[in-house]
Coordinates of C-alpha atoms in Angstrom, one line a residue:
X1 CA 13.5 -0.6 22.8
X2 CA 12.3 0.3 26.2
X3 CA 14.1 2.1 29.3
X4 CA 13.9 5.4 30.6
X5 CA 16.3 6.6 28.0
X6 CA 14.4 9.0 25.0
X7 CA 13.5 6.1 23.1
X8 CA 12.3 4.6 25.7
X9 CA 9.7 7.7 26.5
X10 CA 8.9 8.3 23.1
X11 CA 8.4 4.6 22.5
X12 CA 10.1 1.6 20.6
X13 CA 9.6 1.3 16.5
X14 CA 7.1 -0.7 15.3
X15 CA 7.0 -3.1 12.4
X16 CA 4.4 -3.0 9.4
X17 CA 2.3 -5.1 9.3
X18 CA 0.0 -6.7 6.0
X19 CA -2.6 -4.6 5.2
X20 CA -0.9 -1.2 6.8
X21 CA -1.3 1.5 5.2
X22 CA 0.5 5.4 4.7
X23 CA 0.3 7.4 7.8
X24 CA 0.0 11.2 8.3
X25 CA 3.7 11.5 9.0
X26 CA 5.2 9.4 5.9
X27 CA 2.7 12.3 3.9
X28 CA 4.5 15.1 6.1
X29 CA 7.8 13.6 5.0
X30 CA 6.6 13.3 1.2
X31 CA 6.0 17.4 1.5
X32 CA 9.7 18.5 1.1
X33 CA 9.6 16.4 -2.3
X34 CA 7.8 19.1 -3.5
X35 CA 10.0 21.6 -2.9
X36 CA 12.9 19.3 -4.0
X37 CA 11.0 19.0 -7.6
X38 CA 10.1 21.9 -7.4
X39 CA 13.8 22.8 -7.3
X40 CA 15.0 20.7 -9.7
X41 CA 12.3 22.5 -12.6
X42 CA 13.3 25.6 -11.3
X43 CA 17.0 25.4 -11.7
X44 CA 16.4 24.1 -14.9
X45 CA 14.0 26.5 -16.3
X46 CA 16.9 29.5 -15.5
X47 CA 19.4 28.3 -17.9
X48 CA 17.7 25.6 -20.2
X49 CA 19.9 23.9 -22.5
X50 CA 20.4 20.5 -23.3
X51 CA 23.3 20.3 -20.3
X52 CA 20.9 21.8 -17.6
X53 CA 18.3 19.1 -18.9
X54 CA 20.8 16.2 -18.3
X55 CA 22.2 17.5 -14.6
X56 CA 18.4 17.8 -13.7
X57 CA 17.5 14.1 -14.9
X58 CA 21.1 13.4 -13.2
X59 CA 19.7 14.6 -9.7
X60 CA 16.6 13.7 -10.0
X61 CA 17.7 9.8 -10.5
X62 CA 19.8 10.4 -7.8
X63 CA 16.8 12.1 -5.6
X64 CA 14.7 8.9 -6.8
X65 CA 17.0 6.4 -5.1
X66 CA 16.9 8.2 -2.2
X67 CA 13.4 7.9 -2.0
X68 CA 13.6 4.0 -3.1
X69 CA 15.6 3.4 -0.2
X70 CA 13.6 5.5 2.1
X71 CA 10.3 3.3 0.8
X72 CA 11.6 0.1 1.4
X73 CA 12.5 0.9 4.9
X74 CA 9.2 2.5 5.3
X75 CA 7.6 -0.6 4.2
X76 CA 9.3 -2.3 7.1
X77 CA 8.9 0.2 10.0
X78 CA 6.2 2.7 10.8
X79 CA 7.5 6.0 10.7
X80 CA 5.0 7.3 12.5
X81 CA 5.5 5.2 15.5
X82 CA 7.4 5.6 18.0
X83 CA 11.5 7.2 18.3
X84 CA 11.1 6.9 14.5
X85 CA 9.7 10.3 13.5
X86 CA 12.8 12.1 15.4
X87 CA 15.1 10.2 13.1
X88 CA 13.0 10.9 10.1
X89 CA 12.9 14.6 11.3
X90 CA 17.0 14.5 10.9
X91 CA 16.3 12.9 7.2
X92 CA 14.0 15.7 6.4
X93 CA 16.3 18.4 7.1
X94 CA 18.8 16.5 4.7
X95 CA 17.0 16.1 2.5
X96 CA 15.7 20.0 2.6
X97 CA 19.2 21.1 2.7
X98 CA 19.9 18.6 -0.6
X99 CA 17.0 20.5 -2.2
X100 CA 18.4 23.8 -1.3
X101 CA 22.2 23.0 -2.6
X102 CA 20.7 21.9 -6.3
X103 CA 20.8 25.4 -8.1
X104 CA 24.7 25.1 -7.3
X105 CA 25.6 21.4 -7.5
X106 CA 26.1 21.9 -11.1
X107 CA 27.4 25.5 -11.6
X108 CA 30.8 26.9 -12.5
X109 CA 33.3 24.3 -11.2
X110 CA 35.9 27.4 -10.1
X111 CA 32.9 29.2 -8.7
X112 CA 33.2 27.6 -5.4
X113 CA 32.3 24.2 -3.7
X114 CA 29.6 25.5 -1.0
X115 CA 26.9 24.1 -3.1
X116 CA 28.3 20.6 -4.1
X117 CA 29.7 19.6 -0.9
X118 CA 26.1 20.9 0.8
X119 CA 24.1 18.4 -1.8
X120 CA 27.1 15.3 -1.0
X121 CA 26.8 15.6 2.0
X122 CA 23.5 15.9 2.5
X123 CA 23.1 12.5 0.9
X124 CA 25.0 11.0 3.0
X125 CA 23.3 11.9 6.2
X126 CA 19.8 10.4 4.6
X127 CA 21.3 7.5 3.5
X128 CA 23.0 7.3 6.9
X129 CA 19.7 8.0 8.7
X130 CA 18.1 4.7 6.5
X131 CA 20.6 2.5 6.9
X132 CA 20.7 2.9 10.4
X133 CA 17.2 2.6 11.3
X134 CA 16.6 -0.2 8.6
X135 CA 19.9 -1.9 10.6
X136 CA 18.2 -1.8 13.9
X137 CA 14.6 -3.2 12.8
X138 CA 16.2 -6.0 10.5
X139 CA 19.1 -6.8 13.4
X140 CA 16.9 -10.3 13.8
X141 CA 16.1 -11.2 10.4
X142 CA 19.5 -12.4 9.2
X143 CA 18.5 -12.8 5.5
X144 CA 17.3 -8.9 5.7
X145 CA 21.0 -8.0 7.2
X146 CA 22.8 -10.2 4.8
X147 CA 21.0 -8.1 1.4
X148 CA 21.8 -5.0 3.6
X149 CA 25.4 -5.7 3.7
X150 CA 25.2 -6.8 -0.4
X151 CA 24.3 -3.1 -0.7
X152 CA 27.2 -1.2 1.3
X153 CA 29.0 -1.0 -1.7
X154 CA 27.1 0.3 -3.0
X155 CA 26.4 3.5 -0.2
X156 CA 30.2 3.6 -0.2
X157 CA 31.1 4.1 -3.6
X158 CA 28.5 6.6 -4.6
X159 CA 29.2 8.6 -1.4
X160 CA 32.7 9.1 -2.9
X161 CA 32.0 9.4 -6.0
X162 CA 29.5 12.5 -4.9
X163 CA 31.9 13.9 -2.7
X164 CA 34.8 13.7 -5.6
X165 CA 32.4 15.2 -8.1
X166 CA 31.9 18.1 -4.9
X167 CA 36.0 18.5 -4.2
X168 CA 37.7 17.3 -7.7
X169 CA 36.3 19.8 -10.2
X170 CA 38.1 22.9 -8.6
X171 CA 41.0 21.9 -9.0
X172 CA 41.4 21.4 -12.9
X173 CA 42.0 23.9 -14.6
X174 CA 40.2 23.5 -18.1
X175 CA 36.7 24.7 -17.2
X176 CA 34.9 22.2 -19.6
X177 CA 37.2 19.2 -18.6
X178 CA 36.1 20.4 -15.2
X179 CA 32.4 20.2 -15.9
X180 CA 33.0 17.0 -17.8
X181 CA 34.5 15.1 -14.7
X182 CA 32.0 16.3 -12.9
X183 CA 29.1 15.3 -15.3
X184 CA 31.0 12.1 -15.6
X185 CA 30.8 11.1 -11.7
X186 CA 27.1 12.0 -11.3
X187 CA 26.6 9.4 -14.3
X188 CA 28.6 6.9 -12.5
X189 CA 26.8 7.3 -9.5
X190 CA 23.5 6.9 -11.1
X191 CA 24.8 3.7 -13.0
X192 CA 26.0 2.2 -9.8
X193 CA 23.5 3.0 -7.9
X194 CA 20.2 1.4 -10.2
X195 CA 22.9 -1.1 -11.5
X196 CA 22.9 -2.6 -8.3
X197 CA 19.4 -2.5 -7.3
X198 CA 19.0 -5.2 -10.7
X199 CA 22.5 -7.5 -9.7
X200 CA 22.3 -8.2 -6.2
X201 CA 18.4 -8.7 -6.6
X202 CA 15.8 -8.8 -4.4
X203 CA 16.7 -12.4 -2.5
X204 CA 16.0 -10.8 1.7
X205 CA 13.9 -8.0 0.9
X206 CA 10.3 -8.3 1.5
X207 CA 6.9 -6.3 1.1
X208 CA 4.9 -6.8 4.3
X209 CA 2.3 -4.8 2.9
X210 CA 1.7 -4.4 -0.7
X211 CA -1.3 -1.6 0.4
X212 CA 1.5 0.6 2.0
X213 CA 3.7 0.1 -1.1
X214 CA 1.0 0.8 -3.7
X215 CA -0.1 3.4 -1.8
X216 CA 2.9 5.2 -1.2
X217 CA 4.2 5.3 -4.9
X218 CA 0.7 6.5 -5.8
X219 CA 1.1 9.5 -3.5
X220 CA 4.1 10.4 -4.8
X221 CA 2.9 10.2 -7.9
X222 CA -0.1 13.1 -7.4
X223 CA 2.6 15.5 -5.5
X224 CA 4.5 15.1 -8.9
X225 CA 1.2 16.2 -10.7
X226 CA 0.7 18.6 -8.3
X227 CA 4.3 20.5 -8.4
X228 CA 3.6 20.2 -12.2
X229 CA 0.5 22.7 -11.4
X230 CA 2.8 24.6 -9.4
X231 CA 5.9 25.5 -11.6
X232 CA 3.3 25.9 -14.6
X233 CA 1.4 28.8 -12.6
X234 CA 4.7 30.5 -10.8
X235 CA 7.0 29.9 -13.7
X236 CA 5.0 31.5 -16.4
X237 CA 4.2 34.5 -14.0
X238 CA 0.5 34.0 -14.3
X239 CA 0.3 35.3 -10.9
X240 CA 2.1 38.9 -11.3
X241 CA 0.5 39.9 -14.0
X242 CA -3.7 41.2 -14.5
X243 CA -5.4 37.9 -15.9
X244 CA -6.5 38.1 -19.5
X245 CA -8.3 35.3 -21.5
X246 CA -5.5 33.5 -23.3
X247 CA -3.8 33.1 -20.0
X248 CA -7.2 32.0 -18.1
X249 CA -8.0 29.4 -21.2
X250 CA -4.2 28.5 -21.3
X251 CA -4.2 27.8 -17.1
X252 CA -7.9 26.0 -17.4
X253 CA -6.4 23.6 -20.9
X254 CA -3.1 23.0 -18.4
X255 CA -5.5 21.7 -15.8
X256 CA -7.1 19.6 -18.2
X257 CA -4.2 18.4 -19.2
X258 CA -2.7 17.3 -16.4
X259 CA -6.0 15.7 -15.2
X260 CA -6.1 13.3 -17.9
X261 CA -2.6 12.5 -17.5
X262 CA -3.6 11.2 -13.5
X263 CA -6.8 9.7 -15.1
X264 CA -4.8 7.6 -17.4
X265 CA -2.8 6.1 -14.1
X266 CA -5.6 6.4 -11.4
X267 CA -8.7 5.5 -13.3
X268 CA -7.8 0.9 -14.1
X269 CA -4.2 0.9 -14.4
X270 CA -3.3 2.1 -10.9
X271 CA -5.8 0.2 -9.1
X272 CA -5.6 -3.0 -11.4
X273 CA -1.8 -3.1 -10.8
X274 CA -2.7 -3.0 -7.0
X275 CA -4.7 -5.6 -6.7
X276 CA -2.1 -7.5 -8.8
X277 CA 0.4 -6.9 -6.1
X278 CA -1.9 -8.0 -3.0
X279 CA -1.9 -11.8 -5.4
X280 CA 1.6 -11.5 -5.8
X281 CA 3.5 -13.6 -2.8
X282 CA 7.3 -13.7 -1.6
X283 CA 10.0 -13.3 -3.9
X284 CA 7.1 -12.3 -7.1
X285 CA 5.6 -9.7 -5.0
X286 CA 9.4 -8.3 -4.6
X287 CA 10.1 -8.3 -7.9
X288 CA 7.2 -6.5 -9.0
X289 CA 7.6 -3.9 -6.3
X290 CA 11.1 -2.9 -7.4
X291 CA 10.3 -3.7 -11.0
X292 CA 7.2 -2.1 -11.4
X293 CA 7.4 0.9 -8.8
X294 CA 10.5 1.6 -8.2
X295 CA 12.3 1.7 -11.1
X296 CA 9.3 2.3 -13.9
X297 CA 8.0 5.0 -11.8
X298 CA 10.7 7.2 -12.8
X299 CA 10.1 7.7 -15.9
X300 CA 6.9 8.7 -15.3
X301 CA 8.0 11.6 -12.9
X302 CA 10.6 12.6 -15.1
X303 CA 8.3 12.7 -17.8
X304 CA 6.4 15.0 -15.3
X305 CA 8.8 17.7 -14.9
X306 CA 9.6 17.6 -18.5
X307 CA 6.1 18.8 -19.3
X308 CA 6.0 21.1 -17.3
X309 CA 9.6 22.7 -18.4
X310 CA 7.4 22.8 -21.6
X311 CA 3.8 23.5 -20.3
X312 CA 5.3 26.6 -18.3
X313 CA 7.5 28.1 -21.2
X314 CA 4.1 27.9 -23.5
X315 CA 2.2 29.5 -21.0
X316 CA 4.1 32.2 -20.5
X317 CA 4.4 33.3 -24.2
X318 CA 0.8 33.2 -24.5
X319 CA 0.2 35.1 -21.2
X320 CA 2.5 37.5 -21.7
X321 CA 0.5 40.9 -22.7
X322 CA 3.1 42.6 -24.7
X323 CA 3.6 39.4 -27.2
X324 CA 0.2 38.2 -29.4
X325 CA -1.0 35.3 -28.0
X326 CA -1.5 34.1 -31.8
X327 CA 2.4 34.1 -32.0
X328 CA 4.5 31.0 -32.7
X329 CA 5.2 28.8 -29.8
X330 CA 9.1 27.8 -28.9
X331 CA 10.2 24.7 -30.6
X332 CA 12.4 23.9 -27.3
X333 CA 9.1 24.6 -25.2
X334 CA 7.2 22.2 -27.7
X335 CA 9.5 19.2 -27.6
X336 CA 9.8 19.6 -23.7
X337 CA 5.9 19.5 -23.7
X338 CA 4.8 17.1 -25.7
X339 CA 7.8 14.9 -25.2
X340 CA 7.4 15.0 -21.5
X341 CA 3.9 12.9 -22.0
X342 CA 5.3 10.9 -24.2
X343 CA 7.8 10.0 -21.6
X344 CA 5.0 9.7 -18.7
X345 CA 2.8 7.5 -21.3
X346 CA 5.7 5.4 -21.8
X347 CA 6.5 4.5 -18.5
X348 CA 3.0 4.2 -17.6
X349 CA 2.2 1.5 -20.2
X350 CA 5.8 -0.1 -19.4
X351 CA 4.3 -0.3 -15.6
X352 CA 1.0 -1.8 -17.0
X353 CA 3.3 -4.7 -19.2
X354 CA 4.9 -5.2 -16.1
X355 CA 1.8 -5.8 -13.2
X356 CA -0.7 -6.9 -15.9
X357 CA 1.0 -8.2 -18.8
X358 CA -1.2 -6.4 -20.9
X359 CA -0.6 -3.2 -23.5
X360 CA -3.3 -0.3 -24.6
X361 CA -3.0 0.1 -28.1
X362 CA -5.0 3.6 -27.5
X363 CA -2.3 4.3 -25.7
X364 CA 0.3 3.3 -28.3
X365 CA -1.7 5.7 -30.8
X366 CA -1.4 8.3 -28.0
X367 CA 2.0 8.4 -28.7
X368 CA 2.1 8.0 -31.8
X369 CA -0.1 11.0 -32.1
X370 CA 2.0 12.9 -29.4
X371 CA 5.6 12.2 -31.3
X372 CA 3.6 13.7 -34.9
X373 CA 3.0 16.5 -32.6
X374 CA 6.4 17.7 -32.0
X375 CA 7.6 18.5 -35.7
X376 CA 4.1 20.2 -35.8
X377 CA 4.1 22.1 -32.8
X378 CA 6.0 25.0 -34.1
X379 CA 4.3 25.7 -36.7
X380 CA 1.1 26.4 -34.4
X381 CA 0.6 29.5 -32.2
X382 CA 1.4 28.3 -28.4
X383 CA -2.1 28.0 -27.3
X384 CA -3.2 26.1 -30.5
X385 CA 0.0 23.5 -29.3
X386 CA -1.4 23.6 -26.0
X387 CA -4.6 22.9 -27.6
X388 CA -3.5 20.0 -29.1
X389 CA -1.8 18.2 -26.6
X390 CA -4.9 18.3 -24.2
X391 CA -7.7 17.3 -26.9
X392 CA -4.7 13.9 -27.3
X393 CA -4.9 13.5 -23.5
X394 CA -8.3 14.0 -22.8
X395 CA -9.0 11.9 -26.0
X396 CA -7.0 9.2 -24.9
X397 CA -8.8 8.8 -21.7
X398 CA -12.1 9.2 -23.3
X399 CA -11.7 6.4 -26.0
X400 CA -10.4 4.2 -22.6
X401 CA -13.9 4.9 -20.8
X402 CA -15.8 4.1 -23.7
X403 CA -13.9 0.5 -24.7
X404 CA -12.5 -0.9 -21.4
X405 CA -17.0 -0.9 -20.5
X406 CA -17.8 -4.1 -18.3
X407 CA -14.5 -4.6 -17.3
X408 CA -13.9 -0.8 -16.0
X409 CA -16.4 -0.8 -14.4
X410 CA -16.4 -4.5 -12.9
X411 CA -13.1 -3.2 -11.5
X412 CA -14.4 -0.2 -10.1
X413 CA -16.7 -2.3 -8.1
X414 CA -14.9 -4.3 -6.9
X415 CA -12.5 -1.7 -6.0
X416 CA -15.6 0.0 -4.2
X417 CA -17.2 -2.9 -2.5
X418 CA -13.8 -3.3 -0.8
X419 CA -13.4 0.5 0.2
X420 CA -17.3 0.3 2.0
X421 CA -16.4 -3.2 3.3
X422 CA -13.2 -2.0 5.2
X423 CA -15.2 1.3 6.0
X424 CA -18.2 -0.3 7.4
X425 CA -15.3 -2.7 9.7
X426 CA -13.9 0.5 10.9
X427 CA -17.4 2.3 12.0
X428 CA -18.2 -0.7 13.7
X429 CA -14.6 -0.8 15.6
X430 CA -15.1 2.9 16.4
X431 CA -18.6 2.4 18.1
X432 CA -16.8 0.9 20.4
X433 CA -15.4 4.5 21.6
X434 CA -19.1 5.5 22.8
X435 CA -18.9 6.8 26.2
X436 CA -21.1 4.1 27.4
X437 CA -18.5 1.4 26.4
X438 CA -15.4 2.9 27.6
X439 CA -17.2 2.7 31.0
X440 CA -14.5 1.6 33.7
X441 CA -11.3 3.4 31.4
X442 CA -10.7 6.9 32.1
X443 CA -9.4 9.0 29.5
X444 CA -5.8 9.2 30.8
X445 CA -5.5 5.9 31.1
X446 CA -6.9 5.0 28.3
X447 CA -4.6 7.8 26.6
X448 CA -1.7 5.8 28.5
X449 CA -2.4 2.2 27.6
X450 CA -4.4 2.1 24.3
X451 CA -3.9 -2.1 24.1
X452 CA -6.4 -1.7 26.7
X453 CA -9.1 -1.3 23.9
X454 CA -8.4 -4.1 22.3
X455 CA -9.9 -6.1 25.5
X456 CA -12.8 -4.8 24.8
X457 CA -15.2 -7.0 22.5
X458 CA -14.6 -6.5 18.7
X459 CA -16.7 -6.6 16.5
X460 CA -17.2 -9.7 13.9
X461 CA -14.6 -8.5 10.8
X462 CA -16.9 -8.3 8.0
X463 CA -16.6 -10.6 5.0
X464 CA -14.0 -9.2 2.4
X465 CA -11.2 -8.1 4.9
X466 CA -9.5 -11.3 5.1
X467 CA -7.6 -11.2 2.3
X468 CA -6.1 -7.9 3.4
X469 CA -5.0 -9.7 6.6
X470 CA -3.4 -12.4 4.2
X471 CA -2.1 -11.1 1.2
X472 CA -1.5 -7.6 2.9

């Protein structure tokens, strides 16, 4: 899209192509999901009950499709690039303002419909903000316009069905038929929404670039670990109060803890399921993206912020100075804990069955091991519980490093040898930047035009990239 207009100046979008990767401002963009998970244990940990656990599963399913929607566009344009980031910039601040209506989305339904209506409506100017930029970079791919239409429905229906569950509530009467209509409409929305990512299918969609995709999903997956660390240290007031040494031990076994728990992903299954995406072609590759990713990742992040709903409540019994840190821990705090792994570990090895068709028994006795933990829990001080749960974790990954052997490590090289390869391509691109070779470009122009480097001789693309260039 050229002309003088503001796209124009600020440039036309830019499609991905195979073997792109995340750029700095898709990371940028990825920053307010910390706050919005951050919101979501936060406004769960005030009032926890068994309701406040369902609306923040609720919103949280309905925050992931969001994000499912904003990953396939991003997997089709370059956010970075171009007019894009201004557009992306208006989806931030909805996204923000989504975050910030959360604590009151599900309060008293008589108690005033500022906070639903901000969190409805905020959803519908992301949404908007997708559809229209994924509408103008698909407008000459007819079978990417044709699945985009098979989805309207579904945009249209859970926009009113949000907006109903923002407006409707008020104006029953009963309180609890109130909050039961509108607990009832955030169910239907999720339902219709994941509902029709499995019915319509994935027939138009495509992954140009399973190393964007892959890479994406894993970042999202470490700011989920990361906002675990967070709520675990400001929840449990660690910070307000002078350290003593059952809160240092219990903040050191929480980082251990949730170490292993990115070991178990990171260390084969991650990067094996990666690799198993770049052999994946067309309509495969698809299916494993949405399969795989996008739908078996969720688990895994609400298995997240379940753990650390219990993590956090366990910490702070056992760092608070006026209880003994030998006391009892919290059956709630227990089950939230160690059935938050069990959820992670779960939808971790459901995403391993998935890419690699294959199943970790040690992982199977993780949970096994985890579940046996819950009745027994609660009969343990909090940081004997605590305790427990890590030596499960970091056993789990332990018995994995000493079993998996050749093939581990085969993977790891091969995993390596590519990193170096591409590495080695790129140093050798960039010497190309010396001053004595940009003889004849000044730097404005240069600045101005960068296609003009690409006249300049490149160097011979070292053995190992190609399939990056094929498979993407």
């Amino acid at each position: 899209m050229g002309g003088g207009g503001w796209r124009g100046r600020l440039g036309s979008a830019m499609t991905v192509a195979p073997g792109a990767r995340v750029d700095r401002f898709e990371v940028f963009f990825d920053l307010v999901f910390v706050f919005s998970f951050f919101i979501i244990t936060r406004a769960t940990a005030t009032q926890l009950s068994g309701r406040s656990l369902l609306h923040g599963m609720l919103v949280l399913a309905v925050l992931w499709w969001a994000w499912m929607i904003h990953s396939v566009v991003a997997t089709r344009v370059r956010l970075g690039e171009g007019f894009v980031p201004v557009l992306m910039v208006v989806a931030m601040a909805a996204l923000f303002c989504f975050a910030l209506g959360l604590p009151q989305a599900f309060g008293s339904p008589h108690g005033g419909a500022a906070g639903p209506i901000t969190v409805a409506v905020s959803y519908v100017v992301l949404r908007a903000v997708h559809l229209l930029l994924y509408l103008h970079v698909t407008r000459d791919t007819p079978d990417e316009l044709r699945q985009l239409i098979r989805f309207t429905p579904e945009l249209v229906i859970s926009t009113i069905l949000l907006m109903t569950a923002a407006l409707l509530p008020g104006r029953i009467q009963d309180p609890s038929v109130a909050a039961l209509v509108r607990d009832g409409l955030w169910v239907a929305v999720v339902l219709v929404q994941y509902a029709s990512g499995l019915l319509i299918g994935t027939g138009g969609w495509k992954v140009r670039s399973a190393e964007h995709w892959t890479e994406r999903y894993d970042f999202i997956l470490i700011i989920a670990l990361g906002e675990s660390i967070i709520s675990v240290g400001v929840g449990s007031n660690l910070i307000g109060q002078p350290p003593t040494w059952p809160a240092v031990l219990s903040a050191a076994l929480s980082i251990f803890f949730t170490a292993a728990l990115w070991w178990a992903h990171f260390d084969v299954v991650g990067p094996a399921a990666r690799i198993a995406l770049h052999a994946a072609q067309g309509a495969p590759r698809v299916a494993m993206a949405r399969d795989a990713y996008a739908y078996l990742f969720l688990p895994m992040i609400a298995g997240i912020i379940l753990f650390a709903l219990g993590a956090e409540g366990l910490v702070q019994d056992i760092a608070n100075p006026l209880e003994p840190f030998y006391g009892k821990a919290q059956d709630t705090d227990v089950a939230l804990f160690f059935g938050g792994v069990i959820c992670y570990l779960i939808g971790n090895m459901l995403f391993q069955l998935r890419t690699l068709r294959t199943l970790s028994w040690s992982r199977v006795g993780a949970v096994l091991a985890l579940a046996a933990g819950i009745p027994l829990g609660p009969h343990l001080p909090g940081l004997a519980a605590l305790g427990l749960l890590t030596v499960i974790c970091v056993g789990l990954v332990t018995v994995e490093v000493l079993t998996m052997g050749a093939a581990r490590q085969a993977l790891h090289d091969l995993v390596f040898h590519e990193r170096t390869t591409h590495e080695a391509y790129e140093a050798a691109y960039r010497a190309q930047w010396h001053e004595g070779e940009l003889e004849g470009i000044s730097e404005p122009e240069a600045l101005a035009e960068p296609e003009q480097l690409g006249e300049l001789e490149k160097p011979e693309q070292p053995p190992g990239s190609r399939r990056g260039e094929r498979g993407g």
